[in-house]
Amino acid sequence: MSNIRLLCKDNSLAIHALKGLLQTQGIDAEVRGEALLGAMGELAADVALVELWVEEKDLAKGKEVLESTKQEGSPWVCRDCGEPNEATFEVCWQCGSESA
């Protein structure tokens, strides 16, 4: 089977989280390009991206799983520490307080 790129980002942590999510859904995924992150600033921005690859047969299901992670809502600001948070966070990433 051949592999195909599902997604690319400049955030290795986010890619690994999405890889784990795909694996929980029975989709084998591979992370590529992490070695280039150390060259950020030396290479063109689009070259030093981390990529998430899946088998071609899993592409449609992988896209569906990733689409399901997108939550509607608005970003919010923590009432305790003032840190901006994405709508997908239920607790502040900075201090751990729950959203209001």
XYZ file of C-alpha atoms in Angstrom:
100
model
C 0.000 0.000 0.000
C 1.142 3.524 -0.654
C 1.028 6.283 1.923
C -0.370 9.747 1.400
C 0.038 12.964 3.359
C -3.043 13.760 5.399
C -1.911 16.929 7.155
C 1.101 19.144 7.795
C 1.718 21.659 10.577
C 4.604 23.474 12.218
C 3.622 21.985 15.587
C 5.068 18.546 16.357
C 3.014 18.165 19.538
C -0.256 18.752 17.686
C 0.716 16.263 14.974
C 1.519 13.585 17.559
C -1.792 14.204 19.329
C -3.646 13.782 16.036
C -1.635 10.648 15.264
C -2.773 9.180 18.573
C -6.371 10.087 17.813
C -6.176 8.375 14.424
C -4.650 5.277 15.986
C -7.529 5.040 18.474
C -9.808 4.864 15.420
C -7.822 2.001 13.879
C -5.903 4.151 11.404
C -2.155 3.562 11.232
C -0.414 6.930 10.948
C 3.188 8.040 10.558
C 4.859 11.330 11.486
C 7.476 12.659 9.075
C 9.680 15.747 8.982
C 10.477 16.248 12.661
C 14.204 16.248 11.981
C 13.818 19.471 10.007
C 12.319 21.409 12.934
C 15.817 22.179 14.211
C 16.483 24.055 10.995
C 13.598 26.496 11.408
C 14.807 29.918 10.391
C 17.433 28.448 8.087
C 15.004 26.777 5.687
C 11.947 28.096 3.930
C 8.941 27.979 6.277
C 7.049 25.440 4.160
C 10.000 23.017 4.156
C 10.263 22.627 7.939
C 6.754 21.333 8.548
C 5.828 18.132 10.355
C 3.619 15.853 8.295
C 1.071 13.191 9.187
C 0.855 10.333 6.703
C -1.699 7.516 6.412
C -2.254 4.645 4.031
C -4.173 5.702 0.951
C -7.071 3.387 1.874
C -7.463 5.286 5.193
C -7.379 8.815 3.762
C -11.143 9.441 3.724
C -11.658 8.037 7.223
C -8.647 10.022 8.475
C -10.072 13.264 7.107
C -13.408 12.460 8.741
C -11.749 11.845 12.130
C -9.775 15.097 11.918
C -12.879 17.036 10.885
C -14.719 15.688 13.929
C -12.125 17.307 16.210
C -13.095 20.788 15.099
C -15.405 22.227 17.719
C -17.613 25.159 17.196
C -17.313 27.932 19.668
C -15.198 30.923 20.392
C -11.771 31.289 21.928
C -11.963 32.364 25.569
C -9.802 34.199 28.072
C -9.108 32.604 31.446
C -10.771 34.524 34.275
C -7.957 33.562 36.685
C -4.760 34.250 34.745
C -5.948 36.160 31.655
C -4.458 33.635 29.197
C -6.207 33.280 25.804
C -7.409 29.716 25.087
C -8.814 28.018 21.998
C -12.469 26.982 21.979
C -11.421 23.328 22.108
C -9.869 23.748 25.574
C -12.151 23.089 28.519
C -9.476 24.144 31.012
C -6.846 26.854 30.718
C -3.618 25.483 29.305
C -1.639 27.935 31.444
C -3.138 27.562 34.926
C -5.641 24.696 34.724
C -8.751 26.720 35.641
C -12.004 25.633 34.020
C -13.635 27.789 31.372
C -16.523 29.955 32.522
